[in-house]
Each structure stands twice: as C-alpha cells, then as structure tokens.
PDB file of C-alpha atoms in Angstrom:
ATOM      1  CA  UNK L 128       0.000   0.000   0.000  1.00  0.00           C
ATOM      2  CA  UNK L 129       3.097   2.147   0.347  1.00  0.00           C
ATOM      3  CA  UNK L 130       3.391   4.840  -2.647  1.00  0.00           C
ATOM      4  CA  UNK L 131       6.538   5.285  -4.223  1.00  0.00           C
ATOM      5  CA  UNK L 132       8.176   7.947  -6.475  1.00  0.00           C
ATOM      6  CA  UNK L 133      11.722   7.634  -7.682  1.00  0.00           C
ATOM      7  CA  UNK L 134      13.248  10.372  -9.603  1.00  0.00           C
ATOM      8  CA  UNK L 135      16.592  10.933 -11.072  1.00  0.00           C
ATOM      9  CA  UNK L 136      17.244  14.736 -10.840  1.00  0.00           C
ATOM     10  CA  UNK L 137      20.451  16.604 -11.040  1.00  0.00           C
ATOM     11  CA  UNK L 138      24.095  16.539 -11.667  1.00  0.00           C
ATOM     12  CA  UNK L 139      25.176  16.562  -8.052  1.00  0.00           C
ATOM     13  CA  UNK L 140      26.218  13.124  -6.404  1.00  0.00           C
ATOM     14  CA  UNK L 141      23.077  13.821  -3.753  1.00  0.00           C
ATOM     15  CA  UNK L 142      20.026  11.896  -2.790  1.00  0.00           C
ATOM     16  CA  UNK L 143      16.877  13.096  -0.916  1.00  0.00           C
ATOM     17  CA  UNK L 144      15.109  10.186   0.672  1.00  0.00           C
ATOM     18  CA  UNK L 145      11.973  11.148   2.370  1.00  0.00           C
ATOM     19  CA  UNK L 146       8.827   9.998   4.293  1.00  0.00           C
ATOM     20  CA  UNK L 147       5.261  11.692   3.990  1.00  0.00           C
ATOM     21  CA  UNK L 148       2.331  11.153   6.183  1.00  0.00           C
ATOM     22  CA  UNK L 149      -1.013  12.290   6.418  1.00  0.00           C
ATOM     23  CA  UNK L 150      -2.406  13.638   9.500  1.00  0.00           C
ATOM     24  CA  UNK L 151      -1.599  16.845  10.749  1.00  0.00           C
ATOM     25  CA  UNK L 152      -2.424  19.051  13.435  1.00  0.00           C
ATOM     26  CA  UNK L 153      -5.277  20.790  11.226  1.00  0.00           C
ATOM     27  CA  UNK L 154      -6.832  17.639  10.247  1.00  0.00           C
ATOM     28  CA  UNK L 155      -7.543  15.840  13.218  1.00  0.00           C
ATOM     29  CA  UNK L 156     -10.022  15.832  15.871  1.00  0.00           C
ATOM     30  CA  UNK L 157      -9.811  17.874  18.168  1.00  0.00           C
ATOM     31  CA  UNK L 158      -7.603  20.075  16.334  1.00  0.00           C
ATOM     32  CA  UNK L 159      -4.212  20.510  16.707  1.00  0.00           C
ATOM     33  CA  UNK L 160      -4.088  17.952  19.615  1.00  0.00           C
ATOM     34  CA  UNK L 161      -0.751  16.074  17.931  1.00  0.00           C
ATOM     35  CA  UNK L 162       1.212  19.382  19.004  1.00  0.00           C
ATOM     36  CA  UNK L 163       1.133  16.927  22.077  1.00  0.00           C
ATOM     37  CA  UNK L 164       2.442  13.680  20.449  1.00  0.00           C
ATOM     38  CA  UNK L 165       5.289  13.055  21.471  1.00  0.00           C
ATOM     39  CA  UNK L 166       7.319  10.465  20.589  1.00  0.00           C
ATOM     40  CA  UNK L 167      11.070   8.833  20.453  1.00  0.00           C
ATOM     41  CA  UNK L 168      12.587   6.835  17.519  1.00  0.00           C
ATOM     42  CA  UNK L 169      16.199   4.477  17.499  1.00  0.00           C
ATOM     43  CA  UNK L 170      17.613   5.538  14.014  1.00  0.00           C
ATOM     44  CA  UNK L 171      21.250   6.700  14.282  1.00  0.00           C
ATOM     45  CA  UNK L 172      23.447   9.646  13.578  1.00  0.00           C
ATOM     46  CA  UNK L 173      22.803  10.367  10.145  1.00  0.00           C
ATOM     47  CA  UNK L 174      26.128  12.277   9.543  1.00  0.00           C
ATOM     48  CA  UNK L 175      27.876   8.840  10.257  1.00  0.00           C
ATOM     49  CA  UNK L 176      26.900   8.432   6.537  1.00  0.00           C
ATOM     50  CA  UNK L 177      27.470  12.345   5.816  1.00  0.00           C
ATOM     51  CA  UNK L 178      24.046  13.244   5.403  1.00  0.00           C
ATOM     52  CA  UNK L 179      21.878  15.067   7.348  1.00  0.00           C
ATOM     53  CA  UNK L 180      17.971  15.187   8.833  1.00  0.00           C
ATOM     54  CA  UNK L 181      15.074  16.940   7.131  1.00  0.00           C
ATOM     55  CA  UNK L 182      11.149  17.645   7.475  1.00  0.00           C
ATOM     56  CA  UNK L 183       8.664  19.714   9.788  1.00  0.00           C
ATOM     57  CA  UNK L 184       5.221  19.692  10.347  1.00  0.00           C
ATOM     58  CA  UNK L 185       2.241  20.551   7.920  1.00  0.00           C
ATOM     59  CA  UNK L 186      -1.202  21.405   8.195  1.00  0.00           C
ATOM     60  CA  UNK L 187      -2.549  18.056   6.709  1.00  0.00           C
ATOM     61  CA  UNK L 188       0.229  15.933   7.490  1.00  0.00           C
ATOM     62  CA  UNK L 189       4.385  15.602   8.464  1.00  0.00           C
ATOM     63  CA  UNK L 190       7.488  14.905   6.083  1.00  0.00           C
ATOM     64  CA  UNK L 191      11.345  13.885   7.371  1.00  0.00           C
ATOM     65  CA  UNK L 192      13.940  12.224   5.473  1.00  0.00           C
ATOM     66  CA  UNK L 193      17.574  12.261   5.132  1.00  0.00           C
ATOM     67  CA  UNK L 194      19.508  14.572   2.658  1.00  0.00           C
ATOM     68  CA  UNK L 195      23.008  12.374   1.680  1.00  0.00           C
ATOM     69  CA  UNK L 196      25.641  11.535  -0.966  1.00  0.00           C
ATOM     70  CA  UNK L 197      24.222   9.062  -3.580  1.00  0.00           C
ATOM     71  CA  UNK L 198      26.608   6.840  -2.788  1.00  0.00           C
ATOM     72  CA  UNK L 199      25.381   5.862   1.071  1.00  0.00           C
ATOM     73  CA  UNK L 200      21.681   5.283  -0.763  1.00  0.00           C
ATOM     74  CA  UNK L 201      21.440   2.389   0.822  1.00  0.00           C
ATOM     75  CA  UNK L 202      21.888   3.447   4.218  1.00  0.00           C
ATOM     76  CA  UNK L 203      20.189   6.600   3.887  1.00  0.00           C
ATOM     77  CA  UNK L 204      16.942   4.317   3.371  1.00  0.00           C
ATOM     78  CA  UNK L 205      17.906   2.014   6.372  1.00  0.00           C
ATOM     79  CA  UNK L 206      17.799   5.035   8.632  1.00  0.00           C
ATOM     80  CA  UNK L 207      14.433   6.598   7.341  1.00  0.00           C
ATOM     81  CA  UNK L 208      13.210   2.627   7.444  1.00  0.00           C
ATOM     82  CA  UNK L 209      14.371   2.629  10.967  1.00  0.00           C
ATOM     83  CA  UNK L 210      13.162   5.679  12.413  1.00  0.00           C
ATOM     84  CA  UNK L 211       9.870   4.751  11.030  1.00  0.00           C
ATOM     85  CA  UNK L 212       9.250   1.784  11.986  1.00  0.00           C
ATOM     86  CA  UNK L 213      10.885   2.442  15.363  1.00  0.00           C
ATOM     87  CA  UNK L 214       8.804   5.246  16.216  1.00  0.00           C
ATOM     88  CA  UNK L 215       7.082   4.934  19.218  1.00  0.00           C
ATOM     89  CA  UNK L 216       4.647   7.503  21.672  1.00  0.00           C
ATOM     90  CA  UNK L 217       6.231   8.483  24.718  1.00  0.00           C
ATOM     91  CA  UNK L 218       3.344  10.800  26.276  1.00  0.00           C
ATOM     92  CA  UNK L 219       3.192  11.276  29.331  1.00  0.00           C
ATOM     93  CA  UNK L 220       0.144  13.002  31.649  1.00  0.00           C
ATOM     94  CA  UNK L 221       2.916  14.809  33.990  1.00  0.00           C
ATOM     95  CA  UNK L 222       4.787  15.845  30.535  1.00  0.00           C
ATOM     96  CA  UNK L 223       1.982  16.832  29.429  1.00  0.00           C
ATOM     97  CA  UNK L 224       0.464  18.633  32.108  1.00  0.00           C
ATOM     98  CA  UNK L 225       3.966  20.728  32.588  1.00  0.00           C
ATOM     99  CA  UNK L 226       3.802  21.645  28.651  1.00  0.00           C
ATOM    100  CA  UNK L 227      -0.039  22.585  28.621  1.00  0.00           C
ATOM    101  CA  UNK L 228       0.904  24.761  31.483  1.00  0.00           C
ATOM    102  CA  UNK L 229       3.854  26.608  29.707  1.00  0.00           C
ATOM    103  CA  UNK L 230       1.114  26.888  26.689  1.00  0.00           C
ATOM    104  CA  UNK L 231      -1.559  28.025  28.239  1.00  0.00           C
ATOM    105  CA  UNK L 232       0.560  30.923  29.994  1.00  0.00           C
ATOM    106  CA  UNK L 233       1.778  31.643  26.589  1.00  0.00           C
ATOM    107  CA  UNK L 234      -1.301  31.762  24.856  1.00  0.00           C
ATOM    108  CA  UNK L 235      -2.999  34.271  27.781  1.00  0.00           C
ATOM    109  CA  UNK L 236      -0.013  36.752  26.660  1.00  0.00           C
ATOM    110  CA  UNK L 237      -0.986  36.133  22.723  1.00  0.00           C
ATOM    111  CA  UNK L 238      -4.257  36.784  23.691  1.00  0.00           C
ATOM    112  CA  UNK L 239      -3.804  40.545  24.499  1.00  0.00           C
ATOM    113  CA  UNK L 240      -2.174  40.987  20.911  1.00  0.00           C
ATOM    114  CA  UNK L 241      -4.594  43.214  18.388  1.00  0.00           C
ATOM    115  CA  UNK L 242      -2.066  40.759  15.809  1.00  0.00           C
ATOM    116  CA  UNK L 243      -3.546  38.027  16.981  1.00  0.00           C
ATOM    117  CA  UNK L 244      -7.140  38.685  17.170  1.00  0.00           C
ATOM    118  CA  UNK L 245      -6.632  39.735  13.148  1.00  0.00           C
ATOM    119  CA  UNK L 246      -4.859  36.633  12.137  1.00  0.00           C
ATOM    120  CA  UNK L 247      -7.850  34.898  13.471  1.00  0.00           C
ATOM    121  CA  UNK L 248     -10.491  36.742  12.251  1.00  0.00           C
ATOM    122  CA  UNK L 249      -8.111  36.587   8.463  1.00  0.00           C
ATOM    123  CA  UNK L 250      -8.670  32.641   8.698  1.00  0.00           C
ATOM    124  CA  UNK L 251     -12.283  32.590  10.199  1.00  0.00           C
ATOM    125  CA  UNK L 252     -13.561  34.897   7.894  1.00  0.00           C
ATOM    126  CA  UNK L 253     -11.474  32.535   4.528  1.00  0.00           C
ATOM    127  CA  UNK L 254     -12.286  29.407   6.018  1.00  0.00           C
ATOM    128  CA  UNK L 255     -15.353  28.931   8.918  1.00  0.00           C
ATOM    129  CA  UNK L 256     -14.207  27.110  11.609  1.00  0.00           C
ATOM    130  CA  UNK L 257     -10.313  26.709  10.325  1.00  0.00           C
ATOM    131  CA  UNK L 258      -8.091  25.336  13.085  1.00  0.00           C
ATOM    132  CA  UNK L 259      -5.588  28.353  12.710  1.00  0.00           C
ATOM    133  CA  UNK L 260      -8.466  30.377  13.671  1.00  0.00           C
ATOM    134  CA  UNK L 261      -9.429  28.629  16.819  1.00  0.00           C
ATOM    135  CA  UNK L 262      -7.278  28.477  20.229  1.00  0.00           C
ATOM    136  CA  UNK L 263      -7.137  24.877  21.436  1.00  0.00           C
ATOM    137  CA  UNK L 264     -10.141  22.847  22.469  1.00  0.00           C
ATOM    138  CA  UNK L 265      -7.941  22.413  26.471  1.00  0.00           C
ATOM    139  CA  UNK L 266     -11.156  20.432  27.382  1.00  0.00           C
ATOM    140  CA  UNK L 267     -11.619  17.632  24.340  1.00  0.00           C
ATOM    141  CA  UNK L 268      -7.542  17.585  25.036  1.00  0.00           C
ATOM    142  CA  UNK L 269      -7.438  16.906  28.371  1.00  0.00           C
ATOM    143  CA  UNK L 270      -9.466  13.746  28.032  1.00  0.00           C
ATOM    144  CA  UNK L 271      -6.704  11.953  25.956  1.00  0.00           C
ATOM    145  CA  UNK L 272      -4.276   9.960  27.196  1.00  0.00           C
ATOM    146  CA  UNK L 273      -1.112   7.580  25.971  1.00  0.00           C
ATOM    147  CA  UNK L 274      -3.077   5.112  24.189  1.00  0.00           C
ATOM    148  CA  UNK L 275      -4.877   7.714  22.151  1.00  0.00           C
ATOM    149  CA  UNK L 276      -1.517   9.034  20.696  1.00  0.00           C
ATOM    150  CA  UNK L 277      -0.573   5.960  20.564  1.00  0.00           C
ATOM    151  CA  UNK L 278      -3.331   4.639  17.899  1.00  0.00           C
ATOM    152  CA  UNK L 279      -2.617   8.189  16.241  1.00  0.00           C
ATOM    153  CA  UNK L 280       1.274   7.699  15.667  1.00  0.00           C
ATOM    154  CA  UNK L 281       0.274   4.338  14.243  1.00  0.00           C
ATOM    155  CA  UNK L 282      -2.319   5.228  11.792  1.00  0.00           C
ATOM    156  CA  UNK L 283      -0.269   7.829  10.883  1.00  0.00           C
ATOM    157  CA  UNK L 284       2.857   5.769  10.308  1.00  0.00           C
ATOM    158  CA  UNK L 285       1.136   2.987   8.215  1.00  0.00           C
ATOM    159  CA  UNK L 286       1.717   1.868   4.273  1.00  0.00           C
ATOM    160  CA  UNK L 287      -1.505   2.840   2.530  1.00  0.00           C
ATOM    161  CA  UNK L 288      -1.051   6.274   4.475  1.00  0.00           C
ATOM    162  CA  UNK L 289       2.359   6.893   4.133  1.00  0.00           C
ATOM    163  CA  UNK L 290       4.145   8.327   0.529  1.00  0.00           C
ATOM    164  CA  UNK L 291       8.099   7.660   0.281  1.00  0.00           C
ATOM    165  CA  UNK L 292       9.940   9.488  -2.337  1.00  0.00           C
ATOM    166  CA  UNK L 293      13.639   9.032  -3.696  1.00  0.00           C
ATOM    167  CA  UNK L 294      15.038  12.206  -5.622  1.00  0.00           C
ATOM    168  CA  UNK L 295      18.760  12.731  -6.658  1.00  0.00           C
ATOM    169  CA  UNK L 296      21.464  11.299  -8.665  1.00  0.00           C
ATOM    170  CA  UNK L 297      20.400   7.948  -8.569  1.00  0.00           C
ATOM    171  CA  UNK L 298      19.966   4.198 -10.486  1.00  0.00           C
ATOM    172  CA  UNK L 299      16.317   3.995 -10.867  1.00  0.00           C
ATOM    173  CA  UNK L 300      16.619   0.330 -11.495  1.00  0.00           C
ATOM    174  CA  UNK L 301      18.735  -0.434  -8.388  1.00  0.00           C
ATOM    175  CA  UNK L 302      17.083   2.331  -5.989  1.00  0.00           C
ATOM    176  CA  UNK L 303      13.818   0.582  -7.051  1.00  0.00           C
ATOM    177  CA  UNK L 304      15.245  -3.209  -5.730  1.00  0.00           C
ATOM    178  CA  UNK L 305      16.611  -1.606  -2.820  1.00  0.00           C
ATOM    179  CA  UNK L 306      13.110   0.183  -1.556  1.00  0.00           C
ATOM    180  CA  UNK L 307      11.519  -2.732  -2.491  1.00  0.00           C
ATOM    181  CA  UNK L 308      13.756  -5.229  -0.468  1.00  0.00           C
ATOM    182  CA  UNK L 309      13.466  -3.045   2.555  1.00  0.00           C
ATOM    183  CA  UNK L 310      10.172  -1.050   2.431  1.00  0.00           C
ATOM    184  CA  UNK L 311       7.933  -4.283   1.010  1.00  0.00           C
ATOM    185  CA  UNK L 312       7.549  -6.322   4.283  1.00  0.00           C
ATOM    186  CA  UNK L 313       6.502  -3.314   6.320  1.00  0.00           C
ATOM    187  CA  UNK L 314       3.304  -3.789   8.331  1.00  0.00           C
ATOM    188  CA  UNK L 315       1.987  -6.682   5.647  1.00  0.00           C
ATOM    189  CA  UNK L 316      -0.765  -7.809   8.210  1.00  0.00           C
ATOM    190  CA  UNK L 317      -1.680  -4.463   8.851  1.00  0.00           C
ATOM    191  CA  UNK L 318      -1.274  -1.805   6.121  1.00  0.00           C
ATOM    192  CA  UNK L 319      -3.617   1.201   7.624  1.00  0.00           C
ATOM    193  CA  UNK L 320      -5.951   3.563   5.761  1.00  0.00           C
ATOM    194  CA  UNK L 321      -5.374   6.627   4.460  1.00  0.00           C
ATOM    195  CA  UNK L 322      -6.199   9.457   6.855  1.00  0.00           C
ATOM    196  CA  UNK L 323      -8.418  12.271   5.947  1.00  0.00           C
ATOM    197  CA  UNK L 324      -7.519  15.633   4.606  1.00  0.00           C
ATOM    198  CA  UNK L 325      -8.563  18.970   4.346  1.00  0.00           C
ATOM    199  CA  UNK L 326     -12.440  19.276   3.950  1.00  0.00           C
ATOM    200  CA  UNK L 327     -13.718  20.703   0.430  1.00  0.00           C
ATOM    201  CA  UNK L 328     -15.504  24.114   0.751  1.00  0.00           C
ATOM    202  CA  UNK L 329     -18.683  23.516  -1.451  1.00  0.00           C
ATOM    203  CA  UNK L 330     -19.524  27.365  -0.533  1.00  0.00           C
ATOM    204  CA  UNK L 331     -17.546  29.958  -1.023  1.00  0.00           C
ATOM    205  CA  UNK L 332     -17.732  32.696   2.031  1.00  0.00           C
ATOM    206  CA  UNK L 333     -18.940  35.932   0.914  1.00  0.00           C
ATOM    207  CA  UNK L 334     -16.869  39.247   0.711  1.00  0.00           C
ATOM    208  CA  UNK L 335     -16.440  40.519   4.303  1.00  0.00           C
ATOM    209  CA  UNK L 336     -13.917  42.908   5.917  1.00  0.00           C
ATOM    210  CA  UNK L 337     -12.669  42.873   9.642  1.00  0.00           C
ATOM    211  CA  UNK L 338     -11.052  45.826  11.311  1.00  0.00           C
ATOM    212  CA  UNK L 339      -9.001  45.024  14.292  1.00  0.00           C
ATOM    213  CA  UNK L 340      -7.526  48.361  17.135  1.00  0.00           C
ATOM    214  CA  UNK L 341      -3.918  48.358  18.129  1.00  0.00           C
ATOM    215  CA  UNK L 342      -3.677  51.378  20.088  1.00  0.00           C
ATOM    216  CA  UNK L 343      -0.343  50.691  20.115  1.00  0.00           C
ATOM    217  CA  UNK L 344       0.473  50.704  16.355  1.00  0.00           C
ATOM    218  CA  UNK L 345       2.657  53.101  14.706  1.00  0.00           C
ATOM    219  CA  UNK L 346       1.293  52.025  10.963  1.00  0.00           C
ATOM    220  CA  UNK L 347      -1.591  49.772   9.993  1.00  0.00           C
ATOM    221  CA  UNK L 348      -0.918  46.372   8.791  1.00  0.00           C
ATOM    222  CA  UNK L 349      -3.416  45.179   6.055  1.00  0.00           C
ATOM    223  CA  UNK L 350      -4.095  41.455   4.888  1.00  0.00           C
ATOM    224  CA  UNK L 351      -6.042  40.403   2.158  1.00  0.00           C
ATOM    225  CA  UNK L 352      -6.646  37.077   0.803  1.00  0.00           C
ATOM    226  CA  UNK L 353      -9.057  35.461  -1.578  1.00  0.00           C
ATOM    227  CA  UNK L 354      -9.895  31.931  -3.105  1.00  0.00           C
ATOM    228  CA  UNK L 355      -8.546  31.182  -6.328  1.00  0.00           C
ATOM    229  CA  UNK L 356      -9.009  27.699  -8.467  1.00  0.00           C
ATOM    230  CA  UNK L 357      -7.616  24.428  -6.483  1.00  0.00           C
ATOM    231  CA  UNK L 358      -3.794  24.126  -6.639  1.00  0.00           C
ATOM    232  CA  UNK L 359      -3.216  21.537  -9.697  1.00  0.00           C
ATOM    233  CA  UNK L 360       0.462  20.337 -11.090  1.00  0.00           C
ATOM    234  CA  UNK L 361      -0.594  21.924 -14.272  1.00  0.00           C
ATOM    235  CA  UNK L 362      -1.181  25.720 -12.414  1.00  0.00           C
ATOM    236  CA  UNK L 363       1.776  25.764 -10.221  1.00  0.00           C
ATOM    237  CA  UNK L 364       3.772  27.730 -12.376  1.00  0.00           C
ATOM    238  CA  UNK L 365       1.330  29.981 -13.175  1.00  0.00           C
ATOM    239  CA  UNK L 366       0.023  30.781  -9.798  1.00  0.00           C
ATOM    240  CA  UNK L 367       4.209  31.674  -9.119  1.00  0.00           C
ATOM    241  CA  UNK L 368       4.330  33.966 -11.627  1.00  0.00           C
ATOM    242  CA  UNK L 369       1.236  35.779 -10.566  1.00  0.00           C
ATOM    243  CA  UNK L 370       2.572  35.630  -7.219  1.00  0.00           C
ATOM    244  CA  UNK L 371       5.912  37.273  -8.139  1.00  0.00           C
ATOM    245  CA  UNK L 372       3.666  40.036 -10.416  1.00  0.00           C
ATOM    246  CA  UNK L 373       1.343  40.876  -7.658  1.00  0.00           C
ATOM    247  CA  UNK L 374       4.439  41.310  -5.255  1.00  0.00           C
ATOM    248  CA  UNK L 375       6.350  43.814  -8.032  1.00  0.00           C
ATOM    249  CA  UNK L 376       3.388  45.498  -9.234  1.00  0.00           C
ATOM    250  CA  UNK L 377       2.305  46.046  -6.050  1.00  0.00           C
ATOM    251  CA  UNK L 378       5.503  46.740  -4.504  1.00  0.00           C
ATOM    252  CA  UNK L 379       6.294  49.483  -7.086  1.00  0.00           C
ATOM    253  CA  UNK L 380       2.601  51.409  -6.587  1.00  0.00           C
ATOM    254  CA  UNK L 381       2.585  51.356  -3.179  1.00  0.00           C
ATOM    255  CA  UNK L 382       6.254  51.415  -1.650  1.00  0.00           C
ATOM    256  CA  UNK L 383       8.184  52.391  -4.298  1.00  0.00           C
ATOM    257  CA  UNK L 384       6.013  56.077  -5.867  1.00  0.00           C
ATOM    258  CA  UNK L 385       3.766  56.429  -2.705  1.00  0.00           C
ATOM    259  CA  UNK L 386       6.191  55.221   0.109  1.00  0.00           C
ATOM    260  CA  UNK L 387       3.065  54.107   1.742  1.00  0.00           C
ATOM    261  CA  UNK L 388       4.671  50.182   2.610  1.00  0.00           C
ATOM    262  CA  UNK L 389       7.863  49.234   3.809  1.00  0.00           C
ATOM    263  CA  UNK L 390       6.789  46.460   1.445  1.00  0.00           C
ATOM    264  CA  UNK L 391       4.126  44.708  -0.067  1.00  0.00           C
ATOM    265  CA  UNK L 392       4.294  40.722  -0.496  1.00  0.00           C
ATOM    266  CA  UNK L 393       1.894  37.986  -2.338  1.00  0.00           C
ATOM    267  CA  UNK L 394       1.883  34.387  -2.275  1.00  0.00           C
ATOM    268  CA  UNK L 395      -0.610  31.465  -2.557  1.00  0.00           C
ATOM    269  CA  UNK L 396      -0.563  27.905  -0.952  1.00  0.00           C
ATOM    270  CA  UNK L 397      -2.826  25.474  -0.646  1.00  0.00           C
ATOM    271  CA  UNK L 398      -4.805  23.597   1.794  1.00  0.00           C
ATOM    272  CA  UNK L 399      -6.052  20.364   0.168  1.00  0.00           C
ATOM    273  CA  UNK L 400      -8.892  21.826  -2.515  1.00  0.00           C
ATOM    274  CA  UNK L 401      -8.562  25.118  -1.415  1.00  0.00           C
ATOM    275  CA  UNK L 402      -6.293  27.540  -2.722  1.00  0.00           C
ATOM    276  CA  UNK L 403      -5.681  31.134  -1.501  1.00  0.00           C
TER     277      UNK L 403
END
C-alpha cells in the first residue's frame, strides 16, 4: 500500500530520501491535539553516513527524510526505514500537564495581541471554523491519554497512508530493488488507511472585511486574501508567476512612488482543494 516515487534529478552526487504522512495538526479531531504527540525513535546519527535530517510539520500531514551523498543510498533508506518503523509515543500526563501549562501561559499573553485577534479573524472569515483560527479545544484535550496518541502515531505511520519518495542522482533500477527489499515487508498484516484531509468548501464565504484596534500601532498592517481555483500540477507555475507580479506590481505602486509600505508581499498555498 506504500506509494513510491523515484526520480533521477540533477548533476550533483546527492540523494533526498523522504517519508510523507497524512495527519496533521489541522486535520484531526480535536484540532491541533498532535502538538502533544510526542514520541522517540532508534535511528542513528545520520552524519555517520554524511548526510543530514530533514522535514517539519504541515497542516494536513508531516514529512522527514535524510539529505546524503548518492553513494550511502542504501543506508540513507535504512535510517528513514528505521526511524519509522521504530517510532514509538512516549506521552506522558505529567509531561503533558507541565507543557499545557507553559502553553496556556503563553497563549494568555498572545491573547492581548490586536495581531492576533486579526490573524484569526483573516482565517475565520477565509475558512469557517479553520483550526488556525481557533485556540485549542484544552477540554476535548485533556481527556486523551497515551493510548490515544498511541493509535494516532500508528495510523499515521502505516503503508496505505504513508508516501516515500527518492530524488537525486540515482539508479532507478537499483534504488527501485533496494526500496523494495526493505520497504515491502513493512506492516503486511496491517497496512492502515489513508487518513483524511482537508475538507472541500462547497460554498464559497462571501466578501467581508474585519477591522481590528492596536492602540499601540505606529502604521496599519493590512491582509487580504481570496480563493482562487484548487492548486493543480498543471497551475503551479502559473500561480508563481502571478505571485511574483502581484508582489512587483504592487511593490512598485505602493512602496516604491507612494512610500506608503515598507513592502508589499503575495503568495498562494494550498490547503487540500482550497487555494488562496
């Protein structure tokens, strides 16, 4: 159930071997409670094969992997193979309780930024009921415990839920028998599902505006941000370039003649269907 992309790309002697998951702090219920999920894994050292650790969190999921020289392929898989399937949850309620309290104390502070309040009311008013326009649900998260992260971490690390990609200066026909000797066998008898993603918006929220005080503010800060068409392969590279001539255009009208910005940025991303 495991997907698998290969790619031979560049001149460099390099590999990328990396691990994505669905799952992320956005997408699961109640939201954002896999800030909490911690974990340990027994892969080594990667720089004993000169490469070094990559990934972070997303929205709708995770990535890591292992940046290396083509020629320590082989045990640039091992160690992604190994942290993965080594993985385990290593929550704790007095862990737990000691981080919640650092959070909630830092949240309280948040709270009493106007910069806050109008990144909030920015996602509420794009997407209803967006997680990154909610503070945590302390109550539904409170009522978890080990073996809830547990399940998580393993639905999360599971084949038919998992995507493992191999880009660099590589074989394709000997990178493909050595995923497939080592990656093949993993969790046979129990392969997973894939988890869910970002929910479709069948409506589109109307035009709205939200003005938000900070007494404290030398200038005003203004964010706008719209729907456009889903993110496809075949509109990435025109959804850059109207990026990069919104930023100029923009840049030039209002900082440049006016001197009205110290400066004026656009970009789009994605969240599953939606685009912005």
């Amino acid at each position: 159930g495991l997907k698998v992309f290969l790619a031979k790309h560049g001149s460099a002697p390099f590999v990328s071997v990396g691990l994505h998951t669905r799952g992320g702090s956005e997408t699961v219920t109640p939201a954002r409670f896999t800030d909490f999920a911690f974990r340990t894994f027994t892969a080594q050292e990667p720089g004993q094969i000169a490469g070094d650790w990559f990934g972070g969190e997303l929205g709708d999921g995770q990535v890591f992997g292992i940046e290396a020289p083509s020629g320590n392929l082989h045990a640039a898989l091992d160690l992604v193979y190994d942290r993965t399937t080594s993985t385990i949850s290593t929550w704790d309620s007095r862990v737990f309780e000691r981080v919640e309290d650092v959070e909630k104390r830092r949240l309280k502070t948040q709270e009493k930024r106007p910069d806050i309040w109008a990144s909030r009311a920015l996602w509420n008013l794009l997407i209803p009921g967006s997680a990154r326009g909610t503070p945590y649900d302390w109550k539904a998260i409170e009522k978890l415990g080990s073996s809830d992260y547990d399940k998580w971490w393993k639905q999360v690390l599971a084949p038919k839920n998992d995507t493992l990609f191999v880009v660099g200066d590589i074989d394709l026909v000997e990178t493909e028998k050595l995923v497939t000797g080592m990656w093949s066998k993993w969790r046979l008898d129990n392969p997973g599902e894939p988890l869910p993603g970002y929910k479709p918006m069948n409506t589109l929220p109307s035009r709205q505006i939200a003005l938000v005080d900070d007494q404290d503010a030398t200038q005003a800060n203004i964010q706008v941000g719209c729907h456009l068409k889903p993110k496809e392969i075949e509109t990435d590279a025109a959804k850059d370039v109207l990026s990069a001539m919104l930023s100029q255009d923009l840049f030039v009208a209002i900082r440049k003649r006016a001197g009205a910005s110290y400066g004026v940025y656009a970009f789009d991303f994605a969240l599953g269907d939606t685009s912005l």
